[in-house]
Amino acid sequence: MTTTLDAAPGANPESSAAPRRRISWDRTVWERIALGVLLIGTAVMYLWNITINGMGNQFYAGAAQAGSKNWEALLFGSLDTGNFITVDKPPVSQWVMGLSGQIFGFSSASMLIPQALMAVAAVALLYGAVTRISGRTAGLVAGAVLALTPVAALMFRFNNPDAVMVLLMMAGAYCTVRALQRGATLWIMLAGVALGFAFLAKMLEGLMVLPALGLAYLIAAPNPLRTRLLQLFGATVALLASSGWYVFVTLLWPASSRPYIAGSTDNNFMNLVLGYNGFARVLGRNHGGGGRGGQGPTTPAVPPTGQNLPGQTPGAPGTTHGAAQGADAAAQRGGGGFGGFGGQSHGLSRLFGGEFGFEIAWLLPAALLAFVLVLISRGRAPRTDMVRAGAIIFGGWMVIDGLVLSYMQGTIHPYYSLSIAPAIGGMFAIGIFEMWRARESWFGRAGLAALIATGGIWSYILLDRNSSWMPALRIAILVVTLLATVALVIPWNGQVRKRVAVVALIAGLLGAMGGSAAYAVATIGTAHQGGGPTVGPVMHTANGNRGGMGGFGGGGQSNPQLDGLLENTTTKWSAATNGSSTAAGLELSSNTAVMAIGGFSGSDPTPTLSQFIDYVKNHQVTYYLVQQGGGRGGDGGGAAAGAAPGTTGGARDTTGGTRDTTGGTRDNGGAGRPAEATTPGDPAAGNAGGGGGFGRNGHADITTWVAANFKPVTVGSTTVYDLSGYTG
């Protein structure tokens, strides 16, 4: 090999130049082919049978449908075309899905395909960033780690806003790496723009990468300190401009002619930023996160009995990932349904245990070790060293965001951990190839072997938690990674050493990534619907199988008779019902606008009783609906499980119910114990008002007024009040 790369003494320079170009060209071609395989493979994997997820989370699907038909609904992220109330997140994700629906017609495919394409873009950006730090091979490894992370396989095929948020966070990291190479003002300002739009995707969570990016640029940019500070100030201005314009739109637009900002207490976007989706969520004080406050500590969640699974009788518990691990597993995984409202450990162990572990932790210990090893290895490097800067970016992102997720007191789902998936992939790859570069030293060999061993052993531990699923896989992973570890730590001689080391590294990487890859593939083969989808293989229950279904936001039982009633209305809203998830399900099934009283949690202060009476008096809404036991549009959480006021029928059934992480009780509906009867005026009757979510109902006065003035009719599983004849 050296005779072709190095010219012999006295050789013609031109004759020696040709082989160099040929070998360089060949390597470039192979690297480009590998990149093409990575991106095409990611696209095929994530697009494969994507409509198996149907409408995904119907809460966001209803808003996407509204945005596909109405420009104002698209702008504000309204839940309905009547623009009564928004979803409880900023609208960037709804812009993408709604515009796709306007172009291609609203459907499961038009809604979910853009999400999958975001995965391809995120992998490409991660490859580009890591390539500029540690080389193309490291970039390929980083991209593959992200593509094969189970939570990425879950959420980039789903319609929650996490996908676009993570893409924009990754775009910010990529732009920062580009800025670091030459101290470019444009690139660091583009990073600010990307993070500004990440904020408009999911507010403060989209900014969790910001400290790491700012610190890396402040330390490592090849400019004088004063210039660096001015550039970071410019990036901050760009961030504020790219996010603030929308804030000003909501503040300056007359509140009476735009939808109510869901999740806020005063119809103000900044209240949502600082409260429900901001610091209050981290501190566990978000007002709408769950129901009646002050009810003591949380208890483990269980799958909502109001939404029984295929082959499962009412009240039958599902087990986690086929493991049949009983109550302990249910506690670890938040019950397998809501995917994280209760039962998780709080603190540093959260990301490593339960459902969090299955979704994100496969290479997390190895990535943390890589962060430490790279900082030690590059401790004496120049200030502008790109490898150390890359460790600050990806390691800092992973640690800061991971700590916030670990110590959050408020409502949290395991799939929130998608926000650190690119950081884990980037840090792991940088660490592997930094240790590979230093393999001539004992530190390099020991570090490389430790990274491979950590990845393989931890994958074995995670797979052992689901011991009934592919038991041979975890044994194979352990054996391969341990053999690779031994081979990597031995100081082989000459060409034999290099070949053995290369083979050992490839085998070790395949072993370390094997468990994550298997779980990602199993996730893609499983249908996911609802508000708390989970990863991994089909989960077995005592009476059948279930996929990654989860909690509120999933489709309920069909009610074609009710759909026909709504379709035949001509009012601005075909009906009103308590809670956004129920309203969204009705919108999807009837293709009409439905008023979501109280928003997502049922406790948003809109409409007031007098406002609702005005809507009825002005013939803007035709029906008032009360869902019973998870009918069409029920959210699966079963806050709708009650019968009409004044009747029996499960209004407050909390069989298997739990308190969520905010301390409120979640009504789960369904069978299991006798239902408590409710009467008009009983505060509990508010919970029967339509299944709106998982918390308290702040609009029992509306329920009481309707029950006192209109006659109920049962249509399938729904109690219907015809409001059309009211004259006041």
XYZ file of C-alpha atoms in Angstrom:
728
model
C 0.000 0.000 0.000
C 2.856 2.375 0.771
C 4.373 1.829 -2.692
C 1.251 3.226 -4.307
C 0.805 6.161 -1.941
C 4.429 7.278 -1.756
C 6.550 7.809 -4.870
C 9.860 5.947 -5.061
C 13.036 8.061 -5.250
C 13.633 9.414 -8.750
C 10.171 8.494 -9.994
C 8.361 10.700 -12.422
C 6.181 13.074 -10.341
C 3.357 12.811 -12.843
C 3.351 9.022 -12.713
C 3.180 9.099 -8.932
C 0.440 11.715 -8.893
C -2.003 9.596 -10.871
C -2.317 6.779 -8.325
C -2.837 9.312 -5.559
C -5.756 10.858 -7.410
C -7.177 7.437 -8.251
C -7.042 6.174 -4.683
C -8.446 9.429 -3.312
C -11.205 9.371 -5.918
C -12.051 5.750 -5.109
C -12.326 6.530 -1.393
C -14.506 9.559 -2.064
C -16.792 7.493 -4.252
C -17.175 4.821 -1.583
C -17.892 7.418 1.051
C -20.539 9.019 -1.134
C -22.078 5.640 -1.827
C -22.156 4.930 1.906
C -23.857 8.275 2.535
C -26.416 7.502 -0.165
C -27.093 4.119 1.384
C -27.529 5.731 4.811
C -29.978 8.374 3.604
C -31.924 6.099 1.252
C -32.033 3.387 3.903
C -33.353 5.890 6.448
C -36.012 7.063 3.998
C -37.134 3.520 3.149
C -37.155 2.490 6.811
C -39.148 5.479 8.004
C -41.577 5.636 5.087
C -42.272 1.897 5.116
C -45.981 1.299 5.751
C -46.147 4.634 7.560
C -49.941 4.824 7.336
C -50.115 1.902 9.768
C -50.218 4.677 12.365
C -53.439 6.063 10.922
C -54.150 9.484 12.376
C -51.526 9.015 15.086
C -52.365 11.443 17.849
C -55.836 12.622 16.833
C -55.337 15.810 18.866
C -52.714 17.041 16.392
C -54.378 15.314 13.443
C -57.527 17.354 13.977
C -55.477 20.549 13.891
C -53.632 19.403 10.763
C -56.969 18.726 9.084
C -58.224 22.184 10.076
C -55.038 23.797 8.751
C -55.416 21.968 5.467
C -58.779 23.682 4.944
C -58.448 27.103 6.547
C -55.544 29.585 6.411
C -56.296 31.184 9.764
C -56.415 27.766 11.372
C -53.054 27.017 9.741
C -51.465 30.236 11.008
C -52.525 29.803 14.621
C -52.552 26.015 14.822
C -56.281 25.955 15.485
C -57.941 22.707 16.410
C -60.968 23.483 14.236
C -61.821 25.453 11.122
C -64.138 27.633 13.207
C -60.998 28.855 15.002
C -62.356 28.461 18.502
C -59.139 27.252 20.192
C -55.588 26.260 19.250
C -53.612 23.182 20.192
C -51.509 23.719 23.296
C -48.232 24.059 21.369
C -46.881 26.628 18.898
C -47.822 25.945 15.285
C -44.626 25.069 13.335
C -45.478 21.371 13.211
C -49.049 22.205 12.177
C -47.725 24.454 9.404
C -45.856 21.535 7.853
C -48.692 19.019 8.110
C -51.391 21.540 7.226
C -49.545 22.793 4.129
C -48.963 19.215 3.037
C -52.702 18.629 3.406
C -53.483 21.736 1.358
C -51.159 20.574 -1.430
C -51.891 16.842 -1.498
C -55.244 16.627 0.279
C -55.498 15.753 3.951
C -54.833 12.105 4.776
C -52.681 9.962 7.012
C -50.002 9.864 4.313
C -49.932 13.620 3.660
C -49.646 14.203 7.404
C -47.012 11.594 8.289
C -44.723 11.487 5.236
C -43.271 14.953 5.976
C -42.403 13.684 9.457
C -40.441 10.776 7.988
C -38.627 13.079 5.585
C -37.588 15.165 8.584
C -35.761 12.087 9.864
C -33.769 11.876 6.636
C -32.911 15.578 6.913
C -31.869 15.233 10.571
C -29.616 12.277 9.740
C -28.064 14.247 6.867
C -27.409 17.264 9.093
C -25.871 15.112 11.820
C -23.653 13.441 9.231
C -22.583 16.835 7.926
C -21.784 18.185 11.386
C -19.806 15.164 12.626
C -17.969 14.813 9.301
C -16.562 18.317 9.756
C -15.370 17.348 13.231
C -14.092 13.763 12.974
C -14.313 12.694 9.338
C -16.794 11.059 7.008
C -16.727 7.619 8.619
C -17.565 9.135 11.973
C -20.384 11.060 10.291
C -21.783 7.820 8.891
C -21.708 6.177 12.317
C -23.421 9.180 13.925
C -26.157 9.230 11.291
C -26.726 5.489 11.633
C -27.001 5.758 15.428
C -29.698 8.418 15.090
C -31.611 6.510 12.415
C -31.562 3.335 14.527
C -32.608 4.933 17.811
C -36.041 3.545 18.805
C -37.521 6.878 19.891
C -36.513 8.375 16.531
C -38.164 5.469 14.715
C -41.257 6.180 16.787
C -41.580 9.950 16.622
C -40.387 10.625 13.076
C -43.309 8.457 11.933
C -45.813 10.218 14.188
C -47.566 13.578 14.143
C -46.421 15.119 17.423
C -44.320 18.315 17.178
C -41.156 16.628 18.491
C -39.941 15.650 15.016
C -39.729 19.159 13.586
C -38.347 20.496 16.870
C -35.443 18.022 16.832
C -34.774 18.678 13.149
C -34.472 22.393 13.902
C -32.276 21.752 16.949
C -30.010 19.640 14.755
C -29.995 22.398 12.137
C -28.824 24.808 14.837
C -25.997 22.451 15.802
C -24.961 21.997 12.165
C -24.866 25.742 11.561
C -22.772 26.203 14.704
C -20.217 23.651 13.485
C -20.035 25.472 10.155
C -19.572 28.762 11.987
C -16.762 27.294 14.107
C -14.717 26.314 11.086
C -14.067 29.899 9.995
C -15.696 32.066 12.613
C -18.486 32.902 10.158
C -21.084 35.406 11.339
C -23.692 34.213 8.839
C -23.613 30.618 10.039
C -23.895 31.451 13.737
C -26.833 33.748 12.971
C -28.472 30.953 10.967
C -28.075 28.796 14.056
C -30.062 31.424 15.947
C -32.772 31.396 13.284
C -33.042 27.602 13.478
C -33.415 27.685 17.252
C -35.983 30.451 16.990
C -38.178 28.187 14.895
C -37.419 25.264 17.231
C -38.938 27.454 19.952
C -42.027 27.851 17.756
C -42.226 24.084 17.528
C -42.213 23.230 21.231
C -41.161 26.329 23.121
C -38.428 26.026 25.756
C -37.652 22.390 24.987
C -36.442 23.480 21.565
C -33.867 25.737 23.255
C -32.256 23.051 25.410
C -29.360 22.845 22.941
C -28.707 26.586 23.139
C -26.261 26.623 26.110
C -24.011 24.014 24.496
C -23.924 25.817 21.147
C -23.206 29.171 22.738
C -20.456 27.771 24.970
C -18.772 25.926 22.108
C -18.690 29.026 19.943
C -17.504 31.259 22.770
C -14.610 28.906 23.529
C -13.541 27.611 20.128
C -14.420 30.087 17.384
C -11.229 31.342 15.634
C -11.952 35.006 16.334
C -10.968 37.495 19.047
C -13.138 37.391 22.151
C -14.818 40.694 21.350
C -15.796 39.439 17.895
C -17.128 36.210 19.319
C -19.286 38.083 21.801
C -20.656 40.368 19.100
C -21.420 37.377 16.875
C -23.248 35.601 19.678
C -25.226 38.772 20.322
C -26.191 38.813 16.649
C -27.239 35.162 16.870
C -29.395 36.016 19.869
C -31.066 38.809 17.922
C -31.683 36.372 15.060
C -33.245 33.891 17.485
C -35.523 36.546 18.959
C -36.557 37.791 15.522
C -37.283 34.320 14.119
C -39.460 33.426 17.090
C -40.701 36.834 18.211
C -42.559 37.725 15.034
C -45.149 35.061 15.781
C -45.436 36.156 19.403
C -46.188 39.691 18.181
C -48.782 38.350 15.746
C -50.672 36.719 18.609
C -50.357 39.821 20.790
C -51.345 42.354 18.141
C -54.119 40.333 16.499
C -57.438 41.182 18.218
C -58.192 38.359 20.616
C -61.853 38.430 19.649
C -61.039 37.497 16.049
C -58.444 34.763 16.600
C -58.635 31.411 18.385
C -58.024 31.144 22.109
C -54.401 30.224 22.978
C -54.896 26.794 24.514
C -53.013 26.051 27.708
C -52.884 29.711 28.752
C -54.909 31.146 31.583
C -55.473 34.537 29.944
C -55.399 33.931 26.153
C -51.821 35.244 26.020
C -49.027 33.441 24.197
C -46.402 34.528 26.735
C -48.461 32.979 29.512
C -48.131 29.697 27.630
C -44.372 30.233 27.250
C -43.702 30.953 30.906
C -46.393 28.716 32.355
C -47.978 25.612 30.879
C -45.219 24.868 28.336
C -42.358 26.577 30.139
C -40.979 26.798 33.625
C -44.194 25.520 35.172
C -43.830 22.275 33.228
C -40.270 21.819 34.492
C -41.249 22.694 38.055
C -44.484 20.689 37.984
C -46.851 23.609 38.303
C -48.520 23.742 34.908
C -52.168 24.473 35.551
C -53.668 22.287 32.888
C -51.476 19.268 33.100
C -53.950 17.192 34.950
C -56.796 17.470 37.140
C -57.691 18.470 40.602
C -54.714 19.770 42.375
C -53.502 18.975 45.827
C -54.196 15.279 45.799
C -50.938 13.970 47.062
C -48.140 12.033 45.480
C -48.270 10.272 42.169
C -48.848 6.586 41.655
C -47.970 4.405 38.692
C -50.145 4.798 35.645
C -51.894 1.932 33.883
C -53.290 1.639 30.378
C -56.574 3.560 30.112
C -59.396 1.089 30.490
C -61.672 3.327 28.491
C -59.735 2.360 25.371
C -59.430 -1.399 25.425
C -56.843 -2.919 23.214
C -57.397 -5.415 20.387
C -58.230 -8.733 21.961
C -58.327 -7.257 25.441
C -61.378 -7.336 27.638
C -62.279 -4.241 29.630
C -59.906 -3.795 32.486
C -57.380 -6.376 31.301
C -53.893 -5.105 31.937
C -51.286 -5.025 29.186
C -47.710 -6.030 29.875
C -44.664 -4.200 28.714
C -42.781 -5.313 25.614
C -43.976 -8.892 26.049
C -42.086 -9.158 29.304
C -45.087 -9.843 31.558
C -43.283 -8.052 34.306
C -46.379 -7.055 36.258
C -46.813 -3.973 38.338
C -43.115 -3.101 38.533
C -42.835 -2.931 34.756
C -46.021 -0.932 34.544
C -44.582 1.537 36.978
C -41.330 1.775 35.052
C -43.036 2.364 31.758
C -45.689 4.731 32.955
C -48.154 1.915 32.578
C -47.660 1.173 28.954
C -50.393 3.493 27.958
C -49.869 7.110 28.721
C -46.190 6.611 28.156
C -44.989 8.603 31.063
C -47.475 10.509 33.202
C -46.663 8.428 36.238
C -44.470 5.781 37.707
C -41.072 6.967 36.501
C -38.114 7.442 38.724
C -37.126 11.015 39.346
C -33.478 11.979 39.039
C -30.409 10.704 37.235
C -31.789 7.185 36.831
C -34.893 8.281 34.908
C -33.370 8.133 31.432
C -31.912 4.673 32.044
C -34.988 2.916 33.409
C -38.444 1.872 32.299
C -39.761 3.107 28.984
C -37.122 5.838 28.848
C -34.449 3.159 28.786
C -36.028 1.354 25.853
C -36.536 4.572 23.911
C -33.216 6.401 24.310
C -30.673 4.762 26.631
C -29.079 2.130 24.374
C -25.908 4.128 23.738
C -26.378 6.813 26.382
C -23.823 5.372 28.864
C -21.277 4.973 26.063
C -21.922 8.519 24.831
C -21.416 9.906 28.347
C -18.158 7.991 28.599
C -17.139 9.302 25.170
C -17.722 12.871 26.354
C -15.274 12.382 29.229
C -12.688 10.544 27.110
C -12.673 13.182 24.375
C -12.250 16.033 26.843
C -9.301 14.208 28.418
C -7.782 13.291 25.070
C -7.994 16.852 23.731
C -7.132 18.559 27.004
C -3.945 20.167 25.652
C -5.261 20.931 22.175
C -5.431 24.542 20.902
C -8.429 26.635 21.919
C -9.935 26.318 18.446
C -9.714 22.510 18.342
C -12.749 21.222 16.423
C -12.928 17.822 18.117
C -13.127 19.354 21.567
C -15.629 21.908 20.267
C -17.702 19.050 18.857
C -17.647 17.345 22.253
C -18.857 20.547 23.879
C -21.693 20.792 21.338
C -22.946 17.222 21.430
C -21.834 16.294 24.936
C -23.091 19.563 26.399
C -26.397 19.182 24.558
C -26.769 15.626 25.846
C -25.917 16.480 29.450
C -27.921 19.714 29.798
C -31.033 18.463 28.037
C -30.717 15.087 29.752
C -30.561 16.674 33.193
C -33.674 18.732 32.500
C -35.534 15.612 31.372
C -34.285 13.713 34.411
C -35.417 16.270 36.963
C -38.617 17.596 35.361
C -41.408 17.683 37.929
C -44.278 18.254 35.513
C -45.932 16.193 32.833
C -43.329 14.195 30.895
C -43.495 11.445 28.287
C -40.552 9.147 27.513
C -40.685 10.239 23.879
C -39.514 13.693 24.984
C -36.091 12.041 25.018
C -36.014 12.338 21.224
C -34.491 15.753 21.890
C -31.156 14.168 22.892
C -31.041 11.436 20.224
C -28.835 13.447 17.780
C -26.537 14.438 20.659
C -26.025 10.798 21.663
C -25.296 9.774 18.074
C -22.866 12.636 17.524
C -21.023 12.231 20.816
C -20.718 8.459 20.490
C -19.257 8.718 16.978
C -16.820 11.494 17.899
C -15.638 9.481 20.906
C -15.166 6.270 18.922
C -13.060 7.921 16.246
C -11.063 10.053 18.669
C -10.068 6.878 20.488
C -9.388 5.156 17.163
C -7.053 7.997 16.226
C -5.206 7.511 19.507
C -5.107 3.698 19.325
C -1.290 3.627 19.305
C -1.429 4.610 22.972
C -2.768 2.545 25.840
C -5.304 5.306 26.547
C -6.700 5.120 23.023
C -6.988 1.333 23.032
C -8.497 1.219 26.501
C -10.918 4.031 25.710
C -12.029 2.441 22.450
C -12.516 -0.946 24.096
C -14.433 0.666 26.967
C -16.824 2.433 24.593
C -17.596 -0.769 22.685
C -17.939 -2.820 25.876
C -20.201 -0.233 27.508
C -22.512 -0.150 24.492
C -22.728 -3.932 24.258
C -23.157 -4.654 27.951
C -25.816 -1.981 28.399
C -27.718 -3.266 25.343
C -27.631 -6.722 26.924
C -29.056 -5.291 30.167
C -31.880 -3.491 28.361
C -32.773 -6.544 26.287
C -32.709 -8.686 29.420
C -35.500 -6.514 30.829
C -37.635 -7.938 28.024
C -36.184 -11.400 28.303
C -38.926 -13.217 26.385
C -38.253 -11.248 23.187
C -35.461 -12.619 20.960
C -33.330 -13.998 23.821
C -30.575 -15.102 21.421
C -30.046 -11.504 20.298
C -28.830 -10.250 23.643
C -26.441 -13.194 23.995
C -25.045 -12.568 20.514
C -24.596 -8.854 21.233
C -22.767 -9.565 24.479
C -20.446 -12.151 22.942
C -19.616 -10.052 19.865
C -18.910 -6.875 21.794
C -16.781 -8.621 24.426
C -14.709 -10.372 21.765
C -14.308 -7.057 19.937
C -13.284 -5.405 23.202
C -10.526 -7.946 23.783
C -9.294 -7.617 20.211
C -9.210 -3.817 20.416
C -7.276 -3.648 23.655
C -4.471 -6.008 22.539
C -1.463 -4.210 20.951
C -1.222 -6.201 17.711
C 1.876 -5.800 15.509
C 2.149 -4.463 11.932
C -0.455 -4.993 9.234
C -2.060 -7.854 11.158
C -2.772 -5.504 14.016
C -4.436 -2.939 11.774
C -6.612 -5.497 10.022
C -7.658 -7.148 13.247
C -8.403 -3.756 14.786
C -10.537 -2.694 11.817
C -12.522 -5.939 11.885
C -12.894 -5.723 15.665
C -14.090 -2.112 15.469
C -16.695 -2.919 12.825
C -17.912 -5.962 14.777
C -17.974 -3.995 18.006
C -20.005 -1.174 16.461
C -22.489 -3.639 15.002
C -22.830 -5.307 18.385
C -23.154 -2.076 20.343
C -25.823 -0.785 17.954
C -27.597 -4.138 17.538
C -30.089 -3.850 20.373
C -31.119 -0.317 19.450
C -31.476 -1.308 15.795
C -33.635 -4.324 16.650
C -35.947 -2.247 18.812
C -36.174 0.451 16.142
C -37.186 -2.106 13.501
C -39.743 -3.615 15.880
C -41.114 -0.131 16.542
C -41.613 0.518 12.845
C -43.513 -2.739 12.461
C -46.021 -1.787 15.164
C -49.016 0.539 14.868
C -48.987 3.587 17.147
C -51.894 5.830 18.033
C -52.791 8.071 20.927
C -50.919 10.539 23.077
C -48.372 8.200 24.677
C -46.975 5.821 22.057
C -44.211 3.442 23.117
C -41.369 1.658 21.346
C -40.440 -1.931 20.729
C -42.151 -5.142 19.672
C -45.830 -6.000 19.962
C -46.792 -6.205 23.599
C -48.699 -9.258 24.744
C -51.653 -9.099 27.077
C -53.597 -11.771 28.865
C -56.159 -11.761 26.074
C -54.241 -10.778 22.962
C -51.623 -8.459 21.554
C -51.195 -4.760 21.459
C -48.903 -2.453 19.637
C -47.539 0.880 20.681
C -50.910 2.383 21.414
C -50.970 5.021 24.065
C -53.425 6.921 26.145
C -55.368 9.982 25.199
C -55.486 11.207 21.627
C -56.199 7.840 20.068
C -59.231 6.936 18.036
C -62.279 5.620 19.886
C -65.039 3.314 18.734
C -66.782 4.348 15.539
C -70.212 5.929 15.748
C -71.466 6.361 12.155
C -74.894 7.530 13.280
C -73.346 10.387 15.232
C -71.038 11.208 12.322
C -74.083 11.462 10.068
C -75.770 13.882 12.470
C -72.740 16.152 12.526
C -72.221 16.007 8.775
C -75.764 17.266 8.204
C -75.329 20.414 10.293
C -74.867 23.861 8.764
C -73.722 25.846 11.815
C -70.174 27.140 12.335
C -69.539 24.280 14.751
C -71.455 21.072 14.300
C -71.174 20.339 18.016
C -69.518 21.260 21.276
C -67.925 18.804 23.654
C -65.527 18.904 26.572
C -61.860 18.563 25.671
C -59.732 18.891 22.582
C -58.960 15.207 22.046
C -62.622 14.284 21.908
C -63.383 17.231 19.644
C -60.516 16.327 17.322
C -61.744 12.741 17.010
C -65.210 13.966 16.088
C -63.754 16.370 13.527
C -61.765 13.605 11.872
C -64.718 11.218 11.692
C -67.330 13.763 10.570
C -65.184 16.274 8.653
C -66.872 19.127 10.542
C -65.696 21.742 13.050
C -66.304 20.824 16.699
C -65.958 23.259 19.610
C -63.482 21.949 22.220
C -64.752 23.322 25.535
C -61.894 23.825 27.979
C -59.129 22.903 25.550
C -56.810 19.942 25.984
C -57.143 19.466 29.724
C -60.747 20.617 29.913
C -59.736 23.411 32.280
C -58.884 26.283 29.931
C -61.219 29.181 30.819
C -63.040 29.245 27.503
C -65.864 29.572 26.796
C -67.592 31.080 29.777
C -71.194 30.074 30.332
C -72.466 33.391 28.985
C -70.301 33.059 25.870
C -71.561 29.553 25.264
C -75.173 30.673 25.667
C -74.509 33.396 23.086
C -73.092 30.806 20.658
C -76.231 28.706 21.117
C -78.580 31.683 20.902
C -76.907 32.837 17.659
C -77.205 29.338 16.178
C -73.466 28.816 15.810
C -73.438 25.342 17.366
C -76.005 22.585 16.823
C -75.291 19.827 19.354
C -73.759 19.356 22.772
C -72.192 15.915 23.158
C -71.372 13.768 26.161
C -69.239 10.739 25.388
C -69.788 7.500 27.289
C -67.060 4.888 27.758
C -64.639 5.907 25.003
C -66.931 6.249 22.005
C -65.968 7.936 18.745
C -63.684 10.757 19.535
C -62.992 9.574 23.037
C -59.490 10.200 24.057
C -58.826 6.909 25.613
C -58.031 8.626 28.833
C -61.676 8.376 29.579
C -62.412 11.712 31.154
C -65.355 11.395 28.860
C -66.374 8.106 30.230
C -69.264 9.485 32.141
C -72.867 9.367 31.162
C -75.007 12.425 30.764
C -75.626 14.548 33.844
C -78.390 13.109 35.909
C -77.767 9.551 34.782
C -75.590 6.695 35.907
C -73.000 5.210 33.680
C -69.406 5.671 34.600
C -69.095 9.413 35.002
C -66.343 9.056 37.524
C -65.011 5.555 37.063
C -61.330 5.618 37.826
C -60.638 1.918 37.577
C -56.925 1.509 37.456
C -56.679 5.274 37.417
C -53.659 7.131 38.621
C -52.569 10.554 39.482
C -50.385 12.086 36.857
C -47.148 13.867 37.626
C -48.881 17.133 38.361
C -50.736 15.556 41.232
C -54.194 15.458 39.673
C -56.366 12.411 39.233
C -56.773 11.036 35.732
C -60.214 9.550 35.071
C -59.859 6.401 33.044
C -63.402 5.303 32.475
C -64.258 1.795 31.385
C -65.198 -1.247 33.369
C -63.958 -2.548 36.629
C -66.124 -1.122 39.395
C -69.614 0.343 39.650
C -69.852 3.866 38.307
C -70.915 6.680 40.548
C -74.049 8.468 39.508
C -73.886 12.178 38.931
C -76.509 14.829 38.987
C -76.735 18.268 37.425
C -74.718 20.696 39.444
C -72.463 18.007 40.909
C -68.885 19.036 40.148
C -68.219 15.473 39.123
C -70.673 15.918 36.314
C -68.198 18.184 34.685
C -65.948 15.232 34.171
C -68.671 13.549 32.203
C -68.910 16.317 29.776
C -67.254 14.868 26.815
C -64.044 13.184 27.475
C -61.878 16.004 27.035
C -58.593 15.062 28.270
C -57.083 13.733 31.363
C -57.815 16.364 33.930
C -60.416 18.373 35.673
C -63.324 19.956 33.867
C -63.704 23.643 34.591
C -67.007 23.927 32.746
C -69.502 22.011 34.859
C -71.725 25.110 34.670
C -72.129 24.598 30.917
C -72.928 20.924 31.430
C -75.493 21.834 34.080
C -77.096 24.537 31.913
C -77.399 22.204 28.927
C -78.896 19.404 31.029
C -81.442 21.821 32.505
C -82.604 23.274 29.182
C -82.358 20.507 26.594
C -83.533 16.946 26.252
C -80.893 14.196 25.901
C -80.968 11.544 23.193
C -78.584 8.600 23.104
C -76.802 8.023 19.779
C -74.593 4.965 20.024
C -72.245 5.595 22.934
C -72.919 9.326 22.995
C -75.551 11.421 24.720
C -76.628 14.196 22.336
C -78.376 17.452 23.200
C -79.946 19.286 20.262
C -79.346 23.012 20.827
C -80.818 24.250 17.557
C -84.215 25.289 18.882
C -83.005 27.546 21.641
C -84.251 31.131 21.522
C -83.285 32.332 24.970
